[in-house]
Coordinates of C-alpha atoms in Angstrom, one line a residue:
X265 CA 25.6 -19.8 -18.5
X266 CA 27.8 -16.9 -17.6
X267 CA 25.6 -14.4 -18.4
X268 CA 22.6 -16.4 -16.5
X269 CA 24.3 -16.4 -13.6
X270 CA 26.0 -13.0 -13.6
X271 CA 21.8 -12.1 -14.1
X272 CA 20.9 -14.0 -10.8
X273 CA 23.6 -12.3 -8.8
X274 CA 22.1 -9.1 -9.8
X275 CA 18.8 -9.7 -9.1
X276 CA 19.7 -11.3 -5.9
X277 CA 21.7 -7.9 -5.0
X278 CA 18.4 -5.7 -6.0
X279 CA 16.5 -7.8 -3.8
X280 CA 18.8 -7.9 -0.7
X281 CA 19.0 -3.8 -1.1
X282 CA 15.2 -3.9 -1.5
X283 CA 15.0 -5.6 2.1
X284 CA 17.7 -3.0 3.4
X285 CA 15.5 -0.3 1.7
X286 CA 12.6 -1.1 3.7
X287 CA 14.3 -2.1 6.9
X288 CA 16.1 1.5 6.8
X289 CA 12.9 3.9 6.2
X290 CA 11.2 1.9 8.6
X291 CA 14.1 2.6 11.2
X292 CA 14.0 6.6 9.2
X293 CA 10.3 6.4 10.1
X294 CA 10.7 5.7 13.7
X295 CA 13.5 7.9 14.3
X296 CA 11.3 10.9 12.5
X297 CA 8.6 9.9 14.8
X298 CA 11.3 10.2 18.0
X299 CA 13.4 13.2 17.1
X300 CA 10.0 15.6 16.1
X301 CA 10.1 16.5 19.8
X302 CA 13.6 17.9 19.4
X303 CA 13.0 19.4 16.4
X304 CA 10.2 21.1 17.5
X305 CA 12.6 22.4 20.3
X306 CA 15.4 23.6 18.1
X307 CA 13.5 25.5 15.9
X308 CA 11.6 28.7 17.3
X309 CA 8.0 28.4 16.2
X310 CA 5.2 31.1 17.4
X311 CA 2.4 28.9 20.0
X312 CA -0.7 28.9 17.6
X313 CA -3.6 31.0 19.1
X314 CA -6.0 28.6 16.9
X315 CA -4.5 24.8 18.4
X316 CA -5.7 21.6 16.9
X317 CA -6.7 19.3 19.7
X318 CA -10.2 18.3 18.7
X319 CA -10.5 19.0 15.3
X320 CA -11.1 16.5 12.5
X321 CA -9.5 16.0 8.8
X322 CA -9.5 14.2 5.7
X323 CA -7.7 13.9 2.3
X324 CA -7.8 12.1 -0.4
X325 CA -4.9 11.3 -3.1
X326 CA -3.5 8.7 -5.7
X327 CA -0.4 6.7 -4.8
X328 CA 2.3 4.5 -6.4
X329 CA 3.8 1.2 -5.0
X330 CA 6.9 -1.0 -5.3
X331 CA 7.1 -4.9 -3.5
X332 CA 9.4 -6.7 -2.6
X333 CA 9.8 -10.8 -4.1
X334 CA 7.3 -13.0 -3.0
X335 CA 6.6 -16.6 -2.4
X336 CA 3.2 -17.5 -3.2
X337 CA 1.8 -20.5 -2.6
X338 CA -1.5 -22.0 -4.4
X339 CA -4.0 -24.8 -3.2
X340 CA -7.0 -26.3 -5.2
X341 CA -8.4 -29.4 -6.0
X342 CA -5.3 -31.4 -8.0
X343 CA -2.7 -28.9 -7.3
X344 CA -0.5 -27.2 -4.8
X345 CA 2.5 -25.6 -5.6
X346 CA 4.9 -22.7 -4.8
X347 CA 6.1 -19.7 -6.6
X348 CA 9.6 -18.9 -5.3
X349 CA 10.6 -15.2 -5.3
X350 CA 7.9 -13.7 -7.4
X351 CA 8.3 -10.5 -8.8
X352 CA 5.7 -7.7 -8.7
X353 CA 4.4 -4.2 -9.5
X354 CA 2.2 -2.1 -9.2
X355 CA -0.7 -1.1 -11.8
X356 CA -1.1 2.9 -11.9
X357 CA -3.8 4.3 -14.4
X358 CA -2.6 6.5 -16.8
X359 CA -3.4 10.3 -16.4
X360 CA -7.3 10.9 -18.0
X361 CA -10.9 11.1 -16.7
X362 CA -11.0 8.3 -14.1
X363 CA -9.0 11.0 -11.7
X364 CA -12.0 13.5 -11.5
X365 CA -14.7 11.7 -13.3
X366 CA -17.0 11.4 -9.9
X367 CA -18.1 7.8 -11.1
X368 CA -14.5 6.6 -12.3
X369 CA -12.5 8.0 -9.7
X370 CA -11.7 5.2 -7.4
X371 CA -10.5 3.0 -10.4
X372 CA -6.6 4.9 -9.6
X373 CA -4.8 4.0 -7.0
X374 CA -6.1 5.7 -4.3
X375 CA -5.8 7.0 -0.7
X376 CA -8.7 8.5 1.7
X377 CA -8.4 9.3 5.1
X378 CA -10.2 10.8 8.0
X379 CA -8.2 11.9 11.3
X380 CA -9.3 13.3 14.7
X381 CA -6.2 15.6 16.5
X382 CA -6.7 14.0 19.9
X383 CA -4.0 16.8 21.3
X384 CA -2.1 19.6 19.3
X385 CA 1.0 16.7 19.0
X386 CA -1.0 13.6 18.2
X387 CA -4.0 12.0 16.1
X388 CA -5.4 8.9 14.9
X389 CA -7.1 8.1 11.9
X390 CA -8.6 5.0 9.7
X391 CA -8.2 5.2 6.0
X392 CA -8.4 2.8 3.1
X393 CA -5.1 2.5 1.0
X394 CA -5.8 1.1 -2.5
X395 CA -2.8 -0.4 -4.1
X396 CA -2.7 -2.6 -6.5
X397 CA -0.4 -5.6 -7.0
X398 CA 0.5 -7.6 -10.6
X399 CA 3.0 -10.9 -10.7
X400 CA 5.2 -9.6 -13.4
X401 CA 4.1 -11.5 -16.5
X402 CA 6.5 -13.9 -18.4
X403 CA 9.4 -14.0 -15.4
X404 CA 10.9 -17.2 -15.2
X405 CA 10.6 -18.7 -11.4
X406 CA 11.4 -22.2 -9.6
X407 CA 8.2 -23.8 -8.5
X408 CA 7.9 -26.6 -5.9
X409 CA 4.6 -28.8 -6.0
X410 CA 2.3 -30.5 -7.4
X411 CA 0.1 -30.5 -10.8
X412 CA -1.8 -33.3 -11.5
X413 CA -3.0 -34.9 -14.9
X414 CA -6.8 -33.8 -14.3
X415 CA -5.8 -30.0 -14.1
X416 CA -3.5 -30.3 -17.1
X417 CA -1.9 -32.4 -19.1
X418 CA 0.9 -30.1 -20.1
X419 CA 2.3 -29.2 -16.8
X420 CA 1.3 -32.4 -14.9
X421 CA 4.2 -33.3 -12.5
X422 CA 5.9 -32.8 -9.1
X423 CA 8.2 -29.8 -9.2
X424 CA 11.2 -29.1 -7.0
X425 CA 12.3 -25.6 -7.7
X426 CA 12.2 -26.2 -11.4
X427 CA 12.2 -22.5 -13.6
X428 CA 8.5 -22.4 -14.8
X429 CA 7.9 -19.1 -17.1
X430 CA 5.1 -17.6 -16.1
X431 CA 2.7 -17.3 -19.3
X432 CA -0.8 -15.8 -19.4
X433 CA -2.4 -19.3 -20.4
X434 CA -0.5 -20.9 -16.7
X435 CA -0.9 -18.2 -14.3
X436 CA -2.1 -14.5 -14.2
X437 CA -2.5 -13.1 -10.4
X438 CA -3.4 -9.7 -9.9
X439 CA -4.8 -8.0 -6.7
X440 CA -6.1 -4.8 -9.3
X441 CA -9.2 -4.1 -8.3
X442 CA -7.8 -3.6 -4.9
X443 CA -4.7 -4.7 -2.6
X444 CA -6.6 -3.1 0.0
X445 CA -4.8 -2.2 3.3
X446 CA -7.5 -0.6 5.6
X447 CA -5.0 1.2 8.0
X448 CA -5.5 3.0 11.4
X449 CA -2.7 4.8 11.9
X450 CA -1.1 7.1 15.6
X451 CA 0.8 10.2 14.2
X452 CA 3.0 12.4 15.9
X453 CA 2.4 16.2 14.6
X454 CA 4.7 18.8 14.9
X455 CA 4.9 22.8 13.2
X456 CA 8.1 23.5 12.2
X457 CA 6.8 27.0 10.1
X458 CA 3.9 29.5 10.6
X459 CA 3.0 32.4 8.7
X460 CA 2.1 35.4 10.9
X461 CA -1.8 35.0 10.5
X462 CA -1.0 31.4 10.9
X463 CA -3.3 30.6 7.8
X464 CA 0.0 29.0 6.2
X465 CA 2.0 26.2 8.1
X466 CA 4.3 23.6 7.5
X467 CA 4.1 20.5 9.5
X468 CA 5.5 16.9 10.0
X469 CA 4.1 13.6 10.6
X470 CA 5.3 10.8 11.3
X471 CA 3.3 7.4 12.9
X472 CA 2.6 3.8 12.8
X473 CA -0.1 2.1 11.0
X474 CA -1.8 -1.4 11.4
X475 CA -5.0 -2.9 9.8
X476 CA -6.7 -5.8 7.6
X477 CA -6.2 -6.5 4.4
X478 CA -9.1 -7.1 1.9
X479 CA -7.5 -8.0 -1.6
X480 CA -9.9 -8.1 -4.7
X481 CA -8.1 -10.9 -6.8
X482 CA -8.1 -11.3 -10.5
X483 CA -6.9 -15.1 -11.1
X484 CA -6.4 -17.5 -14.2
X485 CA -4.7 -20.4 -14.1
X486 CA -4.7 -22.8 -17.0
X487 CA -6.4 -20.5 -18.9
X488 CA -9.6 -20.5 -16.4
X489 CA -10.4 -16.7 -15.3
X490 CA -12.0 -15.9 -11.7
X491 CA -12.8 -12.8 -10.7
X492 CA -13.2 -12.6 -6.7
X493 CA -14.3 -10.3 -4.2
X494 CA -13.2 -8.6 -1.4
X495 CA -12.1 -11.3 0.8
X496 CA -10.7 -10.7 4.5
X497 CA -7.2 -12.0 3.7
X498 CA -4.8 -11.0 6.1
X499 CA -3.1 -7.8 8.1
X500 CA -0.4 -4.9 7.6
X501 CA 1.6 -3.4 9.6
X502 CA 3.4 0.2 8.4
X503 CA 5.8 2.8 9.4
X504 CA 5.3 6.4 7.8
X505 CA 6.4 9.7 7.4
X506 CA 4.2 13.4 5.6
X507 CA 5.2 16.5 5.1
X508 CA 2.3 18.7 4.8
X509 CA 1.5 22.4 3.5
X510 CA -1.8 23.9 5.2
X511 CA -3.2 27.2 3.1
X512 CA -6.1 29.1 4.1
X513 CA -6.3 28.1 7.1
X514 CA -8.3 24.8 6.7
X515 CA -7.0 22.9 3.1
X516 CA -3.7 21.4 2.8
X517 CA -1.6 19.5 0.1
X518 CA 0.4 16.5 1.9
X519 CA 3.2 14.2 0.1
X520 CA 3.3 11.1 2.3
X521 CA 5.9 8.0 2.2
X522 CA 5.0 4.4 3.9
X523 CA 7.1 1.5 4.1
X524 CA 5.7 -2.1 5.6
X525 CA 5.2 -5.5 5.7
X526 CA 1.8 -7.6 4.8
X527 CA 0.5 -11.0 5.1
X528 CA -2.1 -12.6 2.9
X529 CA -2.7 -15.7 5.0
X530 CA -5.5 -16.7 2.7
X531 CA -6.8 -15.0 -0.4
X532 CA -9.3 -16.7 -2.7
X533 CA -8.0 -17.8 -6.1
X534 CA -12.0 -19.1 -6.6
X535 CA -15.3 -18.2 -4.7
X536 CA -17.3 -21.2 -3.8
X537 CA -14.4 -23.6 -3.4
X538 CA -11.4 -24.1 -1.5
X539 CA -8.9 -22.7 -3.8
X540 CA -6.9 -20.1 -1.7
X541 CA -3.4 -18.6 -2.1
X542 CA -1.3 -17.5 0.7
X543 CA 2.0 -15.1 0.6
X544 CA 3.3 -12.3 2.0
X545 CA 5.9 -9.2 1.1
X546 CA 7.3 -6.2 2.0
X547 CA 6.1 -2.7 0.5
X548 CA 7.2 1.1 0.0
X549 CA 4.3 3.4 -0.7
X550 CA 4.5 7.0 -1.7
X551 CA 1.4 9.7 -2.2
X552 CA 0.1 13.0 -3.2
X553 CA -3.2 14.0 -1.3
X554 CA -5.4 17.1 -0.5
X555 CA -7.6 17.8 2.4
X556 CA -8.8 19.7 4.8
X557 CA -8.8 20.3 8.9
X558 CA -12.2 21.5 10.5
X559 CA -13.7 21.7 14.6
X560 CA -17.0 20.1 14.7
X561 CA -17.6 20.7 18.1
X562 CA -16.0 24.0 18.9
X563 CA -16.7 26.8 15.7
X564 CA -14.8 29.1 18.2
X565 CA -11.6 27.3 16.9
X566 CA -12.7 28.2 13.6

């Protein structure tokens, strides 16, 4: 019993610095996105004869995830019931062909944008950020609910935050073939190095984010499988910082770290009924992309 609870208190600590995590590099985040100005300002940077209002970008990368605990609730016919603090992680695919196979290569985790520099200091942008999200398997957590006969036999009952361990034949939920956070983000750009030709540069972003969320949810419960498609199931909101390295001119390599919040107000569990799931969580993303910046409409700027 001693060493049960000494257990609890240190997953509740992890979980309280996970919220403090968050909270702080979404604070970081903001204050990145205030103090670039005064950066900017300290540090003696030659003006650009080549500026970037009006020109467009894109990059694509792979990412990696952590979540904070979860409740999740699910609803079908003959049950409805409550996973209390959830674990979860993410699902990267190890290194191989699917990250430059061109028919395989959106199976990763993976990030694509495309921007347009509205002035040299900001942009905005839509992208698709593909996560992926997996209930840790065999965790022990309290449930509160209901299970009745019809479903099963072996767990029919009313629950009250009684430990449950979560094996494959009760409950598997994954959002793996996508916890899909379409994000349009406002970032605030600003040089900080320049090479003389100014084909090399160092810059800094930082920004805000917001968009739906489209989850593509892998489901069995009582041994019952559903596979289910990409469902409008609820929204994001995101802080986010980049640090970005610009070569030749045009192509750059950019590491990128996000921290935010999401709500799955309704995700299906099965298509063609009215089983749903609901939940929501915090997250910390971090990626590795390339791209490259272009002018469409003036080749002048080129």
């Amino acid at each position: 019993m001693r060493t049960a609870s000494m257990l609890s208190q240190k997953i509740n600590t992890f979980a309280v610095a996970m919220n403090h995590r968050l909270i702080h590099t979404g604070l970081l985040s903001l204050g990145v996105l205030l103090a670039l100005p005064t950066i900017a300002q300290d540090e003696i940077v030659p003006i650009s004869t080549n500026p970037d209002k009006g020109k467009f970008y894109f990059y694509w990368g792979y990412n990696r995830a952590n979540y904070t605990k979860s409740d999740i609730t699910l609803k079908g016919d003959g049950y409805e019931f409550t996973l209390h603090d959830a674990e979860a992680h993410d699902s990267p695919e190890p290194w191989g062909d699917a990250y430059y196979d061109p028919l395989r290569f959106t199976i990763p985790q993976f990030n694509f944008r495309i921007g347009y520099q509205i002035s040299d200091k900001y942009s905005i942008s839509g992208g698709w950020d593909h996560m992926k999200y997996v209930v840790s398997r065999k965790q022990t957590v309290e449930v509160s609910g209901y299970i009745n006969e019809s479903v099963s036999v072996q767990y029919n009952g009313t629950y009250s935050k009684e430990p449950i361990q979560l094996v494959d034949y009760f409950l598997k939920l994954e959002h793996t073939d996508g916890l899909n956070y379409v994000r349009f983000n406002l970032d605030r750009t600003e040089t900080f190095w320049m090479s003389k030709d100014e084909k090399q540069q160092l810059k800094l972003f930082a920004g805000v984010g917001t968009g739906p969320m489209f989850p593509w949810t892998d489901f069995t419960f009582m041994g019952k499988r559903s596979l289910n498609r990409p469902h409008l199931s609820g929204w994001g909101v995101s802080g986010h910082a980049a640090l970005r390295f610009q070569f030749l001119k045009h192509y750059f390599i950019q590491f990128h770290g996000s921290t935010g919040y999401i709500n799955l107000w309704s995700f299906l569990t099965a298509e063609d009924t009215n089983e749903r799931g609901h939940q929501s969580f915090g997250f910390t993303e971090r990626d590795i992309v390339i791209g490259a910046q272009f002018s469409v409409f003036d080749k002048k700027a080129e």
